[in-house]
Amino acid sequence: LRDDTAQRLSKIMSKRGRGSETTLLNLEALENAVPWEELGADVVDPLRRALDTARRERPATERAKAADAAREATFEALEDEERAEAACAAYSAASILFADATLAGGDCGGGDEAVDSEAAALRACDLAMLRGGVAEWATITEPVVRAASAGGAREAR
């Protein structure tokens, strides 16, 4: 773990509680990883809304819903050969936003909130890296993966 990432994660996690509005993500890096000019408004608009809810530090449930809508907006583009590569990046970005919001207490549709949110966050990060590539998204997902993993390790003790 890079020193700057570890310090940022420690600082945020000390302030972060269930339903938190604070994101673990470097939103600028996430935004820069998306090829916006290659995407249509059908994908761009929902993803921009999801980013905006994260930037404005909206409640976790609101951020999770916006990120989930952004993921769903990529489905048609993912099936189009000409748009698939750019859509993969958009899907990855939306999944990472969803993971962060879910880990903060956004609704992931499960029973045991803490365990489900950690598992859902890790699943979303996994899907983001499978779709978009580990090399491209690992650094961006790292704070969420570490936080979710740490929570799971606490539960196992």
PDB file of N, CA, C and O in Angstrom, residues 60-127:
ATOM      1  N   ALA A  60     -24.958   7.621   1.516  1.00  0.00           N
ATOM      2  CA  ALA A  60     -24.495   6.402   0.860  1.00  0.00           C
ATOM      3  C   ALA A  60     -25.587   5.719   0.033  1.00  0.00           C
ATOM      4  O   ALA A  60     -25.326   5.237  -1.068  1.00  0.00           O
ATOM      5  N   THR A  61     -26.802   5.688   0.531  1.00  0.00           N
ATOM      6  CA  THR A  61     -27.883   5.033  -0.210  1.00  0.00           C
ATOM      7  C   THR A  61     -28.163   5.766  -1.520  1.00  0.00           C
ATOM      8  O   THR A  61     -28.366   5.139  -2.552  1.00  0.00           O
ATOM      9  N   GLU A  62     -28.149   7.079  -1.485  1.00  0.00           N
ATOM     10  CA  GLU A  62     -28.358   7.870  -2.707  1.00  0.00           C
ATOM     11  C   GLU A  62     -27.215   7.621  -3.705  1.00  0.00           C
ATOM     12  O   GLU A  62     -27.441   7.481  -4.906  1.00  0.00           O
ATOM     13  N   ARG A  63     -25.989   7.556  -3.196  1.00  0.00           N
ATOM     14  CA  ARG A  63     -24.832   7.295  -4.069  1.00  0.00           C
ATOM     15  C   ARG A  63     -24.899   5.898  -4.669  1.00  0.00           C
ATOM     16  O   ARG A  63     -24.584   5.694  -5.841  1.00  0.00           O
ATOM     17  N   ALA A  64     -25.328   4.910  -3.880  1.00  0.00           N
ATOM     18  CA  ALA A  64     -25.439   3.538  -4.385  1.00  0.00           C
ATOM     19  C   ALA A  64     -26.483   3.457  -5.499  1.00  0.00           C
ATOM     20  O   ALA A  64     -26.259   2.799  -6.524  1.00  0.00           O
ATOM     21  N   LYS A  65     -27.615   4.121  -5.315  1.00  0.00           N
ATOM     22  CA  LYS A  65     -28.669   4.104  -6.345  1.00  0.00           C
ATOM     23  C   LYS A  65     -28.197   4.770  -7.631  1.00  0.00           C
ATOM     24  O   LYS A  65     -28.449   4.268  -8.726  1.00  0.00           O
ATOM     25  N   ALA A  66     -27.506   5.894  -7.512  1.00  0.00           N
ATOM     26  CA  ALA A  66     -27.005   6.586  -8.706  1.00  0.00           C
ATOM     27  C   ALA A  66     -25.956   5.751  -9.425  1.00  0.00           C
ATOM     28  O   ALA A  66     -25.944   5.661 -10.658  1.00  0.00           O
ATOM     29  N   ALA A  67     -25.075   5.117  -8.678  1.00  0.00           N
ATOM     30  CA  ALA A  67     -24.032   4.279  -9.280  1.00  0.00           C
ATOM     31  C   ALA A  67     -24.644   3.052  -9.938  1.00  0.00           C
ATOM     32  O   ALA A  67     -24.218   2.638 -11.031  1.00  0.00           O
ATOM     33  N   ASP A  68     -25.653   2.464  -9.296  1.00  0.00           N
ATOM     34  CA  ASP A  68     -26.311   1.293  -9.884  1.00  0.00           C
ATOM     35  C   ASP A  68     -27.020   1.667 -11.187  1.00  0.00           C
ATOM     36  O   ASP A  68     -26.974   0.927 -12.164  1.00  0.00           O
ATOM     37  N   ALA A  69     -27.644   2.834 -11.216  1.00  0.00           N
ATOM     38  CA  ALA A  69     -28.290   3.313 -12.448  1.00  0.00           C
ATOM     39  C   ALA A  69     -27.241   3.530 -13.547  1.00  0.00           C
ATOM     40  O   ALA A  69     -27.489   3.231 -14.719  1.00  0.00           O
ATOM     41  N   ALA A  70     -26.071   4.025 -13.166  1.00  0.00           N
ATOM     42  CA  ALA A  70     -24.997   4.236 -14.141  1.00  0.00           C
ATOM     43  C   ALA A  70     -24.493   2.895 -14.686  1.00  0.00           C
ATOM     44  O   ALA A  70     -24.195   2.773 -15.881  1.00  0.00           O
ATOM     45  N   ARG A  71     -24.404   1.889 -13.824  1.00  0.00           N
ATOM     46  CA  ARG A  71     -24.010   0.550 -14.309  1.00  0.00           C
ATOM     47  C   ARG A  71     -25.032   0.025 -15.293  1.00  0.00           C
ATOM     48  O   ARG A  71     -24.675  -0.466 -16.365  1.00  0.00           O
ATOM     49  N   GLU A  72     -26.292   0.119 -14.931  1.00  0.00           N
ATOM     50  CA  GLU A  72     -27.356  -0.379 -15.809  1.00  0.00           C
ATOM     51  C   GLU A  72     -27.368   0.346 -17.147  1.00  0.00           C
ATOM     52  O   GLU A  72     -27.693  -0.253 -18.172  1.00  0.00           O
ATOM     53  N   ALA A  73     -26.992   1.604 -17.163  1.00  0.00           N
ATOM     54  CA  ALA A  73     -26.988   2.387 -18.401  1.00  0.00           C
ATOM     55  C   ALA A  73     -25.934   1.891 -19.393  1.00  0.00           C
ATOM     56  O   ALA A  73     -26.021   2.189 -20.579  1.00  0.00           O
ATOM     57  N   THR A  74     -24.972   1.124 -18.927  1.00  0.00           N
ATOM     58  CA  THR A  74     -23.914   0.628 -19.825  1.00  0.00           C
ATOM     59  C   THR A  74     -24.293  -0.665 -20.542  1.00  0.00           C
ATOM     60  O   THR A  74     -23.636  -1.033 -21.505  1.00  0.00           O
ATOM     61  N   PHE A  75     -25.328  -1.355 -20.101  1.00  0.00           N
ATOM     62  CA  PHE A  75     -25.608  -2.702 -20.605  1.00  0.00           C
ATOM     63  C   PHE A  75     -25.778  -2.768 -22.119  1.00  0.00           C
ATOM     64  O   PHE A  75     -25.212  -3.643 -22.772  1.00  0.00           O
ATOM     65  N   GLU A  76     -26.553  -1.862 -22.680  1.00  0.00           N
ATOM     66  CA  GLU A  76     -26.766  -1.865 -24.128  1.00  0.00           C
ATOM     67  C   GLU A  76     -25.457  -1.573 -24.875  1.00  0.00           C
ATOM     68  O   GLU A  76     -25.138  -2.225 -25.869  1.00  0.00           O
ATOM     69  N   ALA A  77     -24.703  -0.625 -24.392  1.00  0.00           N
ATOM     70  CA  ALA A  77     -23.430  -0.265 -25.035  1.00  0.00           C
ATOM     71  C   ALA A  77     -22.417  -1.403 -24.944  1.00  0.00           C
ATOM     72  O   ALA A  77     -21.592  -1.580 -25.847  1.00  0.00           O
ATOM     73  N   LEU A  78     -22.464  -2.175 -23.873  1.00  0.00           N
ATOM     74  CA  LEU A  78     -21.545  -3.302 -23.724  1.00  0.00           C
ATOM     75  C   LEU A  78     -21.756  -4.356 -24.807  1.00  0.00           C
ATOM     76  O   LEU A  78     -20.828  -5.085 -25.161  1.00  0.00           O
ATOM     77  N   GLU A  79     -22.972  -4.434 -25.336  1.00  0.00           N
ATOM     78  CA  GLU A  79     -23.280  -5.411 -26.378  1.00  0.00           C
ATOM     79  C   GLU A  79     -22.986  -4.896 -27.781  1.00  0.00           C
ATOM     80  O   GLU A  79     -23.035  -5.651 -28.739  1.00  0.00           O
ATOM     81  N   ASP A  80     -22.656  -3.626 -27.909  1.00  0.00           N
ATOM     82  CA  ASP A  80     -22.349  -3.009 -29.197  1.00  0.00           C
ATOM     83  C   ASP A  80     -20.835  -3.032 -29.405  1.00  0.00           C
ATOM     84  O   ASP A  80     -20.089  -2.405 -28.650  1.00  0.00           O
ATOM     85  N   GLU A  81     -20.373  -3.770 -30.417  1.00  0.00           N
ATOM     86  CA  GLU A  81     -18.928  -3.924 -30.661  1.00  0.00           C
ATOM     87  C   GLU A  81     -18.180  -2.603 -30.724  1.00  0.00           C
ATOM     88  O   GLU A  81     -17.073  -2.488 -30.212  1.00  0.00           O
ATOM     89  N   GLU A  82     -18.770  -1.611 -31.355  1.00  0.00           N
ATOM     90  CA  GLU A  82     -18.102  -0.325 -31.517  1.00  0.00           C
ATOM     91  C   GLU A  82     -17.979   0.460 -30.214  1.00  0.00           C
ATOM     92  O   GLU A  82     -17.078   1.274 -30.065  1.00  0.00           O
ATOM     93  N   ARG A  83     -18.887   0.220 -29.288  1.00  0.00           N
ATOM     94  CA  ARG A  83     -18.902   0.975 -28.033  1.00  0.00           C
ATOM     95  C   ARG A  83     -18.454   0.162 -26.832  1.00  0.00           C
ATOM     96  O   ARG A  83     -18.302   0.705 -25.738  1.00  0.00           O
ATOM     97  N   ALA A  84     -18.199  -1.121 -27.029  1.00  0.00           N
ATOM     98  CA  ALA A  84     -17.959  -2.026 -25.897  1.00  0.00           C
ATOM     99  C   ALA A  84     -16.746  -1.642 -25.051  1.00  0.00           C
ATOM    100  O   ALA A  84     -16.820  -1.666 -23.822  1.00  0.00           O
ATOM    101  N   GLU A  85     -15.642  -1.294 -25.664  1.00  0.00           N
ATOM    102  CA  GLU A  85     -14.440  -0.988 -24.893  1.00  0.00           C
ATOM    103  C   GLU A  85     -14.647   0.232 -23.985  1.00  0.00           C
ATOM    104  O   GLU A  85     -14.316   0.206 -22.805  1.00  0.00           O
ATOM    105  N   ALA A  86     -15.208   1.284 -24.548  1.00  0.00           N
ATOM    106  CA  ALA A  86     -15.476   2.483 -23.749  1.00  0.00           C
ATOM    107  C   ALA A  86     -16.539   2.188 -22.684  1.00  0.00           C
ATOM    108  O   ALA A  86     -16.448   2.669 -21.555  1.00  0.00           O
ATOM    109  N   ALA A  87     -17.525   1.378 -23.051  1.00  0.00           N
ATOM    110  CA  ALA A  87     -18.581   1.022 -22.103  1.00  0.00           C
ATOM    111  C   ALA A  87     -18.029   0.204 -20.941  1.00  0.00           C
ATOM    112  O   ALA A  87     -18.513   0.323 -19.806  1.00  0.00           O
ATOM    113  N   CYS A  88     -17.013  -0.621 -21.203  1.00  0.00           N
ATOM    114  CA  CYS A  88     -16.371  -1.379 -20.121  1.00  0.00           C
ATOM    115  C   CYS A  88     -15.766  -0.432 -19.088  1.00  0.00           C
ATOM    116  O   CYS A  88     -15.872  -0.664 -17.885  1.00  0.00           O
ATOM    117  N   ALA A  89     -15.130   0.626 -19.555  1.00  0.00           N
ATOM    118  CA  ALA A  89     -14.556   1.607 -18.633  1.00  0.00           C
ATOM    119  C   ALA A  89     -15.656   2.301 -17.828  1.00  0.00           C
ATOM    120  O   ALA A  89     -15.512   2.508 -16.621  1.00  0.00           O
ATOM    121  N   ALA A  90     -16.741   2.645 -18.486  1.00  0.00           N
ATOM    122  CA  ALA A  90     -17.857   3.292 -17.788  1.00  0.00           C
ATOM    123  C   ALA A  90     -18.474   2.339 -16.766  1.00  0.00           C
ATOM    124  O   ALA A  90     -18.796   2.747 -15.641  1.00  0.00           O
ATOM    125  N   TYR A  91     -18.634   1.068 -17.141  1.00  0.00           N
ATOM    126  CA  TYR A  91     -19.163   0.062 -16.217  1.00  0.00           C
ATOM    127  C   TYR A  91     -18.241  -0.077 -15.010  1.00  0.00           C
ATOM    128  O   TYR A  91     -18.699  -0.137 -13.870  1.00  0.00           O
ATOM    129  N   SER A  92     -16.946  -0.116 -15.263  1.00  0.00           N
ATOM    130  CA  SER A  92     -15.969  -0.243 -14.176  1.00  0.00           C
ATOM    131  C   SER A  92     -16.068   0.943 -13.224  1.00  0.00           C
ATOM    132  O   SER A  92     -16.100   0.767 -11.999  1.00  0.00           O
ATOM    133  N   ALA A  93     -16.124   2.141 -13.775  1.00  0.00           N
ATOM    134  CA  ALA A  93     -16.223   3.346 -12.944  1.00  0.00           C
ATOM    135  C   ALA A  93     -17.503   3.307 -12.102  1.00  0.00           C
ATOM    136  O   ALA A  93     -17.470   3.579 -10.894  1.00  0.00           O
ATOM    137  N   ALA A  94     -18.612   2.956 -12.716  1.00  0.00           N
ATOM    138  CA  ALA A  94     -19.887   2.895 -11.994  1.00  0.00           C
ATOM    139  C   ALA A  94     -19.857   1.811 -10.914  1.00  0.00           C
ATOM    140  O   ALA A  94     -20.367   2.017  -9.806  1.00  0.00           O
ATOM    141  N   SER A  95     -19.234   0.688 -11.216  1.00  0.00           N
ATOM    142  CA  SER A  95     -19.143  -0.396 -10.234  1.00  0.00           C
ATOM    143  C   SER A  95     -18.306   0.007  -9.030  1.00  0.00           C
ATOM    144  O   SER A  95     -18.625  -0.336  -7.893  1.00  0.00           O
ATOM    145  N   ILE A  96     -17.243   0.751  -9.277  1.00  0.00           N
ATOM    146  CA  ILE A  96     -16.384   1.201  -8.188  1.00  0.00           C
ATOM    147  C   ILE A  96     -17.124   2.230  -7.328  1.00  0.00           C
ATOM    148  O   ILE A  96     -17.026   2.206  -6.097  1.00  0.00           O
ATOM    149  N   LEU A  97     -17.871   3.115  -7.966  1.00  0.00           N
ATOM    150  CA  LEU A  97     -18.690   4.064  -7.207  1.00  0.00           C
ATOM    151  C   LEU A  97     -19.730   3.319  -6.369  1.00  0.00           C
ATOM    152  O   LEU A  97     -19.981   3.670  -5.211  1.00  0.00           O
ATOM    153  N   PHE A  98     -20.316   2.277  -6.941  1.00  0.00           N
ATOM    154  CA  PHE A  98     -21.295   1.462  -6.229  1.00  0.00           C
ATOM    155  C   PHE A  98     -20.634   0.766  -5.040  1.00  0.00           C
ATOM    156  O   PHE A  98     -21.187   0.741  -3.931  1.00  0.00           O
ATOM    157  N   ALA A  99     -19.443   0.210  -5.252  1.00  0.00           N
ATOM    158  CA  ALA A  99     -18.719  -0.479  -4.178  1.00  0.00           C
ATOM    159  C   ALA A  99     -18.454   0.460  -3.012  1.00  0.00           C
ATOM    160  O   ALA A  99     -18.684   0.109  -1.847  1.00  0.00           O
ATOM    161  N   ASP A 100     -17.997   1.643  -3.316  1.00  0.00           N
ATOM    162  CA  ASP A 100     -17.692   2.627  -2.271  1.00  0.00           C
ATOM    163  C   ASP A 100     -18.951   3.006  -1.494  1.00  0.00           C
ATOM    164  O   ASP A 100     -18.948   3.028  -0.263  1.00  0.00           O
ATOM    165  N   ALA A 101     -20.027   3.269  -2.206  1.00  0.00           N
ATOM    166  CA  ALA A 101     -21.279   3.656  -1.552  1.00  0.00           C
ATOM    167  C   ALA A 101     -21.855   2.509  -0.730  1.00  0.00           C
ATOM    168  O   ALA A 101     -22.340   2.718   0.387  1.00  0.00           O
ATOM    169  N   THR A 102     -21.784   1.307  -1.257  1.00  0.00           N
ATOM    170  CA  THR A 102     -22.296   0.141  -0.554  1.00  0.00           C
ATOM    171  C   THR A 102     -21.522  -0.103   0.730  1.00  0.00           C
ATOM    172  O   THR A 102     -22.096  -0.375   1.779  1.00  0.00           O
ATOM    173  N   LEU A 103     -20.211   0.021   0.652  1.00  0.00           N
ATOM    174  CA  LEU A 103     -19.376  -0.168   1.832  1.00  0.00           C
ATOM    175  C   LEU A 103     -19.674   0.882   2.899  1.00  0.00           C
ATOM    176  O   LEU A 103     -19.598   0.611   4.093  1.00  0.00           O
ATOM    177  N   ALA A 104     -20.057   2.070   2.468  1.00  0.00           N
ATOM    178  CA  ALA A 104     -20.387   3.152   3.407  1.00  0.00           C
ATOM    179  C   ALA A 104     -21.772   2.998   4.018  1.00  0.00           C
ATOM    180  O   ALA A 104     -22.176   3.794   4.851  1.00  0.00           O
ATOM    181  N   GLY A 105     -22.504   1.984   3.581  1.00  0.00           N
ATOM    182  CA  GLY A 105     -23.811   1.748   4.170  1.00  0.00           C
ATOM    183  C   GLY A 105     -24.965   1.906   3.217  1.00  0.00           C
ATOM    184  O   GLY A 105     -26.115   1.862   3.628  1.00  0.00           O
ATOM    185  N   GLY A 106     -24.660   2.094   1.921  1.00  0.00           N
ATOM    186  CA  GLY A 106     -25.718   2.161   0.918  1.00  0.00           C
ATOM    187  C   GLY A 106     -26.394   0.812   0.785  1.00  0.00           C
ATOM    188  O   GLY A 106     -25.778  -0.230   1.023  1.00  0.00           O
ATOM    189  N   ASP A 107     -27.646   0.792   0.450  1.00  0.00           N
ATOM    190  CA  ASP A 107     -28.431  -0.439   0.367  1.00  0.00           C
ATOM    191  C   ASP A 107     -27.900  -1.356  -0.722  1.00  0.00           C
ATOM    192  O   ASP A 107     -27.809  -0.984  -1.877  1.00  0.00           O
ATOM    193  N   CYS A 108     -27.532  -2.582  -0.328  1.00  0.00           N
ATOM    194  CA  CYS A 108     -27.094  -3.587  -1.306  1.00  0.00           C
ATOM    195  C   CYS A 108     -28.055  -4.762  -1.331  1.00  0.00           C
ATOM    196  O   CYS A 108     -27.765  -5.795  -1.920  1.00  0.00           O
ATOM    197  N   GLY A 109     -29.190  -4.622  -0.671  1.00  0.00           N
ATOM    198  CA  GLY A 109     -30.247  -5.621  -0.747  1.00  0.00           C
ATOM    199  C   GLY A 109     -30.000  -6.901   0.021  1.00  0.00           C
ATOM    200  O   GLY A 109     -30.495  -7.950  -0.352  1.00  0.00           O
ATOM    201  N   GLY A 110     -29.246  -6.868   1.103  1.00  0.00           N
ATOM    202  CA  GLY A 110     -28.957  -8.083   1.862  1.00  0.00           C
ATOM    203  C   GLY A 110     -29.558  -8.058   3.239  1.00  0.00           C
ATOM    204  O   GLY A 110     -30.255  -7.132   3.622  1.00  0.00           O
ATOM    205  N   GLY A 111     -29.238  -9.082   4.023  1.00  0.00           N
ATOM    206  CA  GLY A 111     -29.754  -9.187   5.372  1.00  0.00           C
ATOM    207  C   GLY A 111     -28.788  -8.611   6.387  1.00  0.00           C
ATOM    208  O   GLY A 111     -29.041  -7.585   6.990  1.00  0.00           O
ATOM    209  N   ASP A 112     -27.669  -9.284   6.608  1.00  0.00           N
ATOM    210  CA  ASP A 112     -26.660  -8.808   7.560  1.00  0.00           C
ATOM    211  C   ASP A 112     -25.901  -7.672   6.905  1.00  0.00           C
ATOM    212  O   ASP A 112     -25.035  -7.878   6.077  1.00  0.00           O
ATOM    213  N   GLU A 113     -26.223  -6.432   7.275  1.00  0.00           N
ATOM    214  CA  GLU A 113     -25.716  -5.248   6.576  1.00  0.00           C
ATOM    215  C   GLU A 113     -24.206  -5.189   6.449  1.00  0.00           C
ATOM    216  O   GLU A 113     -23.687  -4.943   5.380  1.00  0.00           O
ATOM    217  N   ALA A 114     -23.470  -5.384   7.547  1.00  0.00           N
ATOM    218  CA  ALA A 114     -22.014  -5.225   7.505  1.00  0.00           C
ATOM    219  C   ALA A 114     -21.374  -6.258   6.591  1.00  0.00           C
ATOM    220  O   ALA A 114     -20.577  -5.921   5.715  1.00  0.00           O
ATOM    221  N   VAL A 115     -21.718  -7.520   6.770  1.00  0.00           N
ATOM    222  CA  VAL A 115     -21.122  -8.580   5.953  1.00  0.00           C
ATOM    223  C   VAL A 115     -21.562  -8.429   4.503  1.00  0.00           C
ATOM    224  O   VAL A 115     -20.753  -8.530   3.586  1.00  0.00           O
ATOM    225  N   ASP A 116     -22.840  -8.169   4.281  1.00  0.00           N
ATOM    226  CA  ASP A 116     -23.335  -8.029   2.924  1.00  0.00           C
ATOM    227  C   ASP A 116     -22.705  -6.842   2.213  1.00  0.00           C
ATOM    228  O   ASP A 116     -22.382  -6.924   1.037  1.00  0.00           O
ATOM    229  N   SER A 117     -22.542  -5.723   2.910  1.00  0.00           N
ATOM    230  CA  SER A 117     -21.971  -4.548   2.260  1.00  0.00           C
ATOM    231  C   SER A 117     -20.512  -4.784   1.895  1.00  0.00           C
ATOM    232  O   SER A 117     -20.062  -4.363   0.829  1.00  0.00           O
ATOM    233  N   GLU A 118     -19.779  -5.454   2.756  1.00  0.00           N
ATOM    234  CA  GLU A 118     -18.378  -5.758   2.445  1.00  0.00           C
ATOM    235  C   GLU A 118     -18.275  -6.717   1.276  1.00  0.00           C
ATOM    236  O   GLU A 118     -17.482  -6.507   0.350  1.00  0.00           O
ATOM    237  N   ALA A 119     -19.088  -7.761   1.283  1.00  0.00           N
ATOM    238  CA  ALA A 119     -19.075  -8.729   0.182  1.00  0.00           C
ATOM    239  C   ALA A 119     -19.532  -8.070  -1.120  1.00  0.00           C
ATOM    240  O   ALA A 119     -18.937  -8.299  -2.176  1.00  0.00           O
ATOM    241  N   ALA A 120     -20.575  -7.250  -1.047  1.00  0.00           N
ATOM    242  CA  ALA A 120     -21.075  -6.565  -2.240  1.00  0.00           C
ATOM    243  C   ALA A 120     -20.035  -5.602  -2.799  1.00  0.00           C
ATOM    244  O   ALA A 120     -19.854  -5.487  -4.015  1.00  0.00           O
ATOM    245  N   ALA A 121     -19.325  -4.899  -1.913  1.00  0.00           N
ATOM    246  CA  ALA A 121     -18.277  -3.972  -2.356  1.00  0.00           C
ATOM    247  C   ALA A 121     -17.149  -4.723  -3.038  1.00  0.00           C
ATOM    248  O   ALA A 121     -16.674  -4.311  -4.106  1.00  0.00           O
ATOM    249  N   LEU A 122     -16.721  -5.830  -2.458  1.00  0.00           N
ATOM    250  CA  LEU A 122     -15.650  -6.627  -3.077  1.00  0.00           C
ATOM    251  C   LEU A 122     -16.094  -7.214  -4.413  1.00  0.00           C
ATOM    252  O   LEU A 122     -15.330  -7.240  -5.378  1.00  0.00           O
ATOM    253  N   ARG A 123     -17.340  -7.669  -4.487  1.00  0.00           N
ATOM    254  CA  ARG A 123     -17.880  -8.208  -5.741  1.00  0.00           C
ATOM    255  C   ARG A 123     -17.903  -7.125  -6.821  1.00  0.00           C
ATOM    256  O   ARG A 123     -17.533  -7.370  -7.968  1.00  0.00           O
ATOM    257  N   ALA A 124     -18.331  -5.935  -6.456  1.00  0.00           N
ATOM    258  CA  ALA A 124     -18.393  -4.832  -7.425  1.00  0.00           C
ATOM    259  C   ALA A 124     -16.996  -4.447  -7.908  1.00  0.00           C
ATOM    260  O   ALA A 124     -16.792  -4.182  -9.097  1.00  0.00           O
ATOM    261  N   CYS A 125     -16.022  -4.425  -6.997  1.00  0.00           N
ATOM    262  CA  CYS A 125     -14.635  -4.127  -7.403  1.00  0.00           C
ATOM    263  C   CYS A 125     -14.091  -5.224  -8.314  1.00  0.00           C
ATOM    264  O   CYS A 125     -13.397  -4.933  -9.301  1.00  0.00           O
ATOM    265  N   ASP A 126     -14.417  -6.474  -7.985  1.00  0.00           N
ATOM    266  CA  ASP A 126     -13.991  -7.590  -8.816  1.00  0.00           C
ATOM    267  C   ASP A 126     -14.563  -7.463 -10.226  1.00  0.00           C
ATOM    268  O   ASP A 126     -13.834  -7.597 -11.221  1.00  0.00           O
ATOM    269  N   LEU A 127     -15.841  -7.166 -10.321  1.00  0.00           N
ATOM    270  CA  LEU A 127     -16.471  -6.998 -11.633  1.00  0.00           C
ATOM    271  C   LEU A 127     -15.871  -5.817 -12.396  1.00  0.00           C
ATOM    272  O   LEU A 127     -15.682  -5.891 -13.610  1.00  0.00           O
TER     273      LEU A 127
END
